[in-house]
Coordinates of C-alpha atoms in Angstrom, one line a residue:
X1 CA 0.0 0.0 0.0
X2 CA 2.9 2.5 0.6
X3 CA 5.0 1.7 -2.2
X4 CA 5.0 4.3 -5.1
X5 CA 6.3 4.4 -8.3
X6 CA 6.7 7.4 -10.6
X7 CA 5.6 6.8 -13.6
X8 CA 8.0 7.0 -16.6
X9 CA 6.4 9.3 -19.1
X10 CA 5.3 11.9 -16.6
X11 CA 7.6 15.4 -16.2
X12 CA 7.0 16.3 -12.5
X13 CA 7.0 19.8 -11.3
X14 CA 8.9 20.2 -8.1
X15 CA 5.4 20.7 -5.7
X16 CA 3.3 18.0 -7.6
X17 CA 4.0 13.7 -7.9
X18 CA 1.3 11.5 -10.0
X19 CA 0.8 8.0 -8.2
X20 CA 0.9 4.4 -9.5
X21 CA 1.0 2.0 -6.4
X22 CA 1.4 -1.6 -6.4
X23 CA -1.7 -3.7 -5.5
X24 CA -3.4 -6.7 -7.3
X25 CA -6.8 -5.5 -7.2
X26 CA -8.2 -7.8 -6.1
X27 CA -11.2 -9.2 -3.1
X28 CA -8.5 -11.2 -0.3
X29 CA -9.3 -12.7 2.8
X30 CA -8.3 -9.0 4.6
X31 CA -11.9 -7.6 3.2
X32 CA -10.5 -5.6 0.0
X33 CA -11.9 -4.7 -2.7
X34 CA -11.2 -3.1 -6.1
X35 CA -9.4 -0.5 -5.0
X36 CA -7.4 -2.1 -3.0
X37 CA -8.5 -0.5 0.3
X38 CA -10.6 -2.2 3.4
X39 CA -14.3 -1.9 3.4
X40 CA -14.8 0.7 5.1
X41 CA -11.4 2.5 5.3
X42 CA -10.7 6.2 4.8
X43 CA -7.5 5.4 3.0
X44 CA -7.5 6.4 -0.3
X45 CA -7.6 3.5 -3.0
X46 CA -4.0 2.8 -4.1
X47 CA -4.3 0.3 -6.7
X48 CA -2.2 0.5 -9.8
X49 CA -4.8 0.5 -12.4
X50 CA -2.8 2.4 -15.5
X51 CA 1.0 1.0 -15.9
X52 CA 0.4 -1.4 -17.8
X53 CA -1.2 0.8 -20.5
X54 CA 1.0 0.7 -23.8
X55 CA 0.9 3.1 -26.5
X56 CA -1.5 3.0 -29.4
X57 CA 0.0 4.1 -32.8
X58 CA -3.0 4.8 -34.4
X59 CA -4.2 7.4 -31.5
X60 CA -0.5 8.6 -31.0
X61 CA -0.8 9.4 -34.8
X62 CA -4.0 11.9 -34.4
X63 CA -1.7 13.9 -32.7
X64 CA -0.5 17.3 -34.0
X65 CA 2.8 16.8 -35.7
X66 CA 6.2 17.2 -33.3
X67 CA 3.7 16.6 -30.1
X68 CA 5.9 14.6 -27.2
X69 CA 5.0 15.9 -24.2
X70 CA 1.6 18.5 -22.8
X71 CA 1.1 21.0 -19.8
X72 CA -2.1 19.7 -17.7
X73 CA -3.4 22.0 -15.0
X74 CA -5.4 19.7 -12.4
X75 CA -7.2 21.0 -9.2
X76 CA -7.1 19.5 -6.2
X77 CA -10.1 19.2 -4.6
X78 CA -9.1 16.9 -1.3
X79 CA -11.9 14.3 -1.4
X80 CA -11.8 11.2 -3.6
X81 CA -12.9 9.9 -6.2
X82 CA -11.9 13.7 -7.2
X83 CA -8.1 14.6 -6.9
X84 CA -6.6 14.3 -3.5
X85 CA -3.6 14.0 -2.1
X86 CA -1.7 10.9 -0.8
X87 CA -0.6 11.2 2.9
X88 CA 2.8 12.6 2.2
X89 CA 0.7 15.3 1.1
X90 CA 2.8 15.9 -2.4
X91 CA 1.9 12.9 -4.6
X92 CA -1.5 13.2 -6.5
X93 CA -4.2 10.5 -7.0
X94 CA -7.8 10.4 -8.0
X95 CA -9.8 9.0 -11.0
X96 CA -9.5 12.2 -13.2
X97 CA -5.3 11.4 -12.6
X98 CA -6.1 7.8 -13.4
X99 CA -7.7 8.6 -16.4
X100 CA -4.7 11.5 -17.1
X101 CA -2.1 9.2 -17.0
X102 CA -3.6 6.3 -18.7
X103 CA -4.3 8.7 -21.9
X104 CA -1.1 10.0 -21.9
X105 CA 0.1 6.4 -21.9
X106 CA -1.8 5.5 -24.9
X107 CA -0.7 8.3 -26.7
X108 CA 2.9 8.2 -25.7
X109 CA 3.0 11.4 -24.4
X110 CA 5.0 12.8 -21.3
X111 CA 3.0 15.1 -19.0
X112 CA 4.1 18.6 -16.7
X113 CA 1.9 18.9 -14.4
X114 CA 0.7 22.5 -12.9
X115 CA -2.1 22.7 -10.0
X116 CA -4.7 25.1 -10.2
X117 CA -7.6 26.4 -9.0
X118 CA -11.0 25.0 -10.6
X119 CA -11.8 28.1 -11.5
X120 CA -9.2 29.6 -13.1
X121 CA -8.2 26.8 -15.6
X122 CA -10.6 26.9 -18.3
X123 CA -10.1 30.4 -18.8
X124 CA -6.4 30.2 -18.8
X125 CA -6.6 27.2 -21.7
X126 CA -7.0 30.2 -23.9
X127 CA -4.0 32.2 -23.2
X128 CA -2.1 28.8 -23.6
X129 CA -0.7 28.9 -20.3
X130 CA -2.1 24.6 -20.1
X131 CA -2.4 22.3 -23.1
X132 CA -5.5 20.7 -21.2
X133 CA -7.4 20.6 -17.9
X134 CA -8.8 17.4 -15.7
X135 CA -10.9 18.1 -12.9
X136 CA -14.0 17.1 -13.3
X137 CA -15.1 19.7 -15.8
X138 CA -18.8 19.2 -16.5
X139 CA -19.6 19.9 -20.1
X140 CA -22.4 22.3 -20.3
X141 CA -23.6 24.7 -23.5
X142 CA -22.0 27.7 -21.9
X143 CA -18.5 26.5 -21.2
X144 CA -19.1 25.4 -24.8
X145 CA -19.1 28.2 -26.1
X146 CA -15.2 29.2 -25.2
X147 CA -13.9 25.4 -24.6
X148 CA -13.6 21.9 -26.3
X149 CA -14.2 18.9 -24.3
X150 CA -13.5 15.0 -25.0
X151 CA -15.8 13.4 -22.5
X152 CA -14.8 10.0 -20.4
X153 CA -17.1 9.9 -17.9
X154 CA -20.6 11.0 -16.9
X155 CA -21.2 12.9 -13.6
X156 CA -23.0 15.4 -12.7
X157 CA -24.9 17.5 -9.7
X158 CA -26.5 15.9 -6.8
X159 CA -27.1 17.1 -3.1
X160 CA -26.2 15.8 0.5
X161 CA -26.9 16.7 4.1
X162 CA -26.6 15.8 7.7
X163 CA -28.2 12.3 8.8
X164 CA -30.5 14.5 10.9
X165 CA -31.8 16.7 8.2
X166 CA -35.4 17.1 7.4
X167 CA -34.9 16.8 3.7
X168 CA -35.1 13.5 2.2
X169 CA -34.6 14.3 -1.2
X170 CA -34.4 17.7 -3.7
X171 CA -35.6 17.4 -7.2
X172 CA -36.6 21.2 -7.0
X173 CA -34.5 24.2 -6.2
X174 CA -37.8 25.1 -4.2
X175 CA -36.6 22.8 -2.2
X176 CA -33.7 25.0 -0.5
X177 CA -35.4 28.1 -0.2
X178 CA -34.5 29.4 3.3
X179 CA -31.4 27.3 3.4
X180 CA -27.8 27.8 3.5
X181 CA -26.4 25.5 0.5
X182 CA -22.4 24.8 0.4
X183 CA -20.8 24.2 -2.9
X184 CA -17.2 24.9 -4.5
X185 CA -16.1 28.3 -6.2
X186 CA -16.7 28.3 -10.0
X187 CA -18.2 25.3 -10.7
X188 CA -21.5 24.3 -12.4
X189 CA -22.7 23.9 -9.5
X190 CA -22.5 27.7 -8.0
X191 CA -23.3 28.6 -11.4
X192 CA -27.0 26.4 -11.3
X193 CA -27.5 28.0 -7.8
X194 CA -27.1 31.7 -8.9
X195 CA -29.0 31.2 -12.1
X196 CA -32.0 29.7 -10.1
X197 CA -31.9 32.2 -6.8
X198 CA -34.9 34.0 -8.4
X199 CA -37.5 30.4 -8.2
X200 CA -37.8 31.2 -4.1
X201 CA -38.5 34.9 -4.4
X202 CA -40.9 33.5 -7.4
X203 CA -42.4 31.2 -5.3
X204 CA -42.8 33.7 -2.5
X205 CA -40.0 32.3 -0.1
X206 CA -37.2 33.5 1.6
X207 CA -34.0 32.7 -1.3
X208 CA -31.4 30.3 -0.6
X209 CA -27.8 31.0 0.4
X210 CA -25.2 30.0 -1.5
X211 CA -21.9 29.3 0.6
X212 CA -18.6 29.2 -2.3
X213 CA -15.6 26.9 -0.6
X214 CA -12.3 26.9 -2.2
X215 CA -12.1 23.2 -1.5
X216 CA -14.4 20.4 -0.5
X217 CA -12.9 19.7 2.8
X218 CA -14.0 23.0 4.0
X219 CA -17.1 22.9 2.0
X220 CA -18.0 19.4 4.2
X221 CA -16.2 20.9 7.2
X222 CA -19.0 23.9 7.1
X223 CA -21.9 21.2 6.9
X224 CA -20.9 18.8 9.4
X225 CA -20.7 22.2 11.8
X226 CA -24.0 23.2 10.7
X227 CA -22.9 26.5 8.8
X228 CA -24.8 24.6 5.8
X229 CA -27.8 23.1 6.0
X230 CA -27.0 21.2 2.2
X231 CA -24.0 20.1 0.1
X232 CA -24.4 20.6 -3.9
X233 CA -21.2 18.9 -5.8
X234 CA -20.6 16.0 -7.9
X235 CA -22.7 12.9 -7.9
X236 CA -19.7 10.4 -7.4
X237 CA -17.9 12.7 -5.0
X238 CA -21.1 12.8 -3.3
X239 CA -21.9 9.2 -2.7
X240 CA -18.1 8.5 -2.1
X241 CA -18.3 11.2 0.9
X242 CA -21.4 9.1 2.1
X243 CA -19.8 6.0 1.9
X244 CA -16.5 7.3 4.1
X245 CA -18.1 10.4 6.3
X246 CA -20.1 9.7 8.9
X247 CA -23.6 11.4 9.7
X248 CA -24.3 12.3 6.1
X249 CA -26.5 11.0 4.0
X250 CA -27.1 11.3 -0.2
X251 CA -30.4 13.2 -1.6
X252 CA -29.8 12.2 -4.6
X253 CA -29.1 13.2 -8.5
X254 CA -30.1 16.9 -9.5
X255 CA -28.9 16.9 -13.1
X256 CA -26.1 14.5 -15.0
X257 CA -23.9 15.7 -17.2
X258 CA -21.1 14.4 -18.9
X259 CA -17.4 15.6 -18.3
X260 CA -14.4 15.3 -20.2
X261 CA -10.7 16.9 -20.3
X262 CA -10.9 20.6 -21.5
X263 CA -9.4 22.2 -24.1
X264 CA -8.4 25.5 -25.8
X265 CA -11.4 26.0 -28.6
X266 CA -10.7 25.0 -31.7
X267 CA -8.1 22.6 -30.6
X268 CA -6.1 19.9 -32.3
X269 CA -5.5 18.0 -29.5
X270 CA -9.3 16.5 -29.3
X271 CA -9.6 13.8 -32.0
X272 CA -6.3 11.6 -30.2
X273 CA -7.3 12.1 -26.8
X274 CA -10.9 10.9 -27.8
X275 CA -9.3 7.9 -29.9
X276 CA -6.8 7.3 -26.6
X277 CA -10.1 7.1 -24.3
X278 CA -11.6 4.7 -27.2
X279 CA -9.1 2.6 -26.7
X280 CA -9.1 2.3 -22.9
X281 CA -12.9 1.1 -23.1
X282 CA -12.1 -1.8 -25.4
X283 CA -9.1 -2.6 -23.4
X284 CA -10.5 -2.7 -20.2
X285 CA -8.7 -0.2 -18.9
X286 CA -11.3 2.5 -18.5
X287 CA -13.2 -0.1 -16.0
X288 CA -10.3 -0.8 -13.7
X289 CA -10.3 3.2 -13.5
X290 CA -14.4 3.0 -12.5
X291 CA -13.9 0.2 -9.8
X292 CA -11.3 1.4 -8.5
X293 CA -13.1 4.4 -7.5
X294 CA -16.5 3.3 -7.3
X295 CA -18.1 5.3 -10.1
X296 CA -19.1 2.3 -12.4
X297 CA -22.5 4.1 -12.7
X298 CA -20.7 7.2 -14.4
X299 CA -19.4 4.8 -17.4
X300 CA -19.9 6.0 -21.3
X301 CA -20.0 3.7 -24.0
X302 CA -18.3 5.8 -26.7
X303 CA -15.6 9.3 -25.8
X304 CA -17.4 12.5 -27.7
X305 CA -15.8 15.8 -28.6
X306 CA -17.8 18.7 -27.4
X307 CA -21.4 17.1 -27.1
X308 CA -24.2 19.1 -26.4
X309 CA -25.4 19.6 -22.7
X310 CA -27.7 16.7 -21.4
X311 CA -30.7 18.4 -20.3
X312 CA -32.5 15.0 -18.9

């Protein structure tokens, strides 16, 4: 569980390691499971899921001509199955990282990696300050509009509370009116709140609050103080917080959306990194990434450049 290994194709920067860790993935007779980590454990899963990932010609060849290596500006959002850090609090891990390295891998690419705030990387994609982002980026009509995407997963916006909140459930913003509702800064999420303040004033209620966190540990940190009566952030990290925090519970999906890396519009990069994904469904890859963190309902059956917003 502690060994690490840096990976060869990835260029480190001096404040930030990517992770592959020996494990065999694995049930045993110690209670593991996919990931390598006890039933019920709050270690983060450790299982070496991408190493074994070889290059694909035909996806390396999609690349822009000269391409060897690309700047990727990750945030760190400190819970799992989003990026975290390991306990020497330096080396990265998390699915999006998983899914990093393993596309890098397939397109036989070496990787600088530069953290970042969620919020300030897709607009800095068009100064070319990053080749690409990975955090999670929910693909939506209006980040469209300035970004590219190549989707690999499908996520999106749920809710979560304390075990002893009223609320059951929300499938209407109505829902929180009156309430103090956490999320992270510049993120779909904050973004759905704000665009939706007016339905309580509408409705004749006293609006929502929305609370902005830099990070999700203080986000969950405000809740389980009661600052915030309600959590809105990603499905998966949602039900993974659940699953590891105690006295919390899930209130279920708000909206899905897919997510995918981002790009500068108009990019070249987009048809290999969507053949690269391609290739680690059919090889299996892309579901040792899922099980390993637990997100097997987030699958796709096919990577898409810049698809339009799901609006189910």
């Amino acid at each position: 569980m502690r060994s690490r290994l840096m990976l060869p194709f990835a260029m480190i920067t001096s404040a930030t390691l990517f992770l592959t860790a020996c494990g065999s993935g694995s049930t045993g007779p110690g209670g593991t499971d996919a990931s390598g980590v006890a039933a019920g454990s709050d270690e983060v899963p450790t299982t070496d899921v991408v190493s074994a990932e070889r290059k694909d010609e035909a996806a390396a060849r999609l690349l822009p001509a000269g391409t060897t290596s690309l700047t990727v500006a990750i945030s760190v959002g400190g819970t799992p199955p989003g990026t975290t850090y390991l306990s020497d609090g330096r080396t990265l891990t998390g699915q999006d990282v998983d899914f990093t390295k393993a596309v890098a891998k397939v397109l036989g690419i070496r990787l600088k990696v530069e953290q970042a705030s969620f919020e300030a990387i897709l607009p800095a994609l068009d100064s070319g300050k990053y080749d690409f982002g990975a955090s999670n980026f929910g693909v939506t009509d209006e980040r469209r509009r300035t970004v590219d995407f190549v989707t690999y997963i499908n996520d999106g916006q749920g809710f979560a509370a304390r075990k002893d909140s009223k609320l059951s459930g929300i499938t209407d913003l109505k829902q929180l009116c009156g309430l103090n509702v956490a999320t992270t800064a510049g993120t779909t999420f904050e973004a759905t709140l704000e665009e939706n303040k007016h339905v309580c004033a509408d409705a004749g209620r006293k609006a929502y609050q929305v609370q902005t966190y830099a990070d999700q540990s203080a986000m969950w940190s405000s809740v389980q103080q009661g600052r915030s009566d309600v959590v809105m952030s990603t499905i998966n990290g949602l039900r993974y917080a659940v699953a590891h925090q105690p006295g919390v519970k899930f209130l279920g999906k708000f909206h899905r959306l897919d997510v995918g890396f981002a790009f500068k519009k108009g990019t070249k990069l987009a048809p290999a990194f969507q053949a690269a994904v391609n290739r680690l469904l059919s090889d299996g890859t892309y579901g040792r990434i899922l099980d390993k963190w637990g997100t097997t309902g987030s699958a796709i059956v096919e990577s898409r450049i810049s698809p339009p917003e799901l609006k189910s």
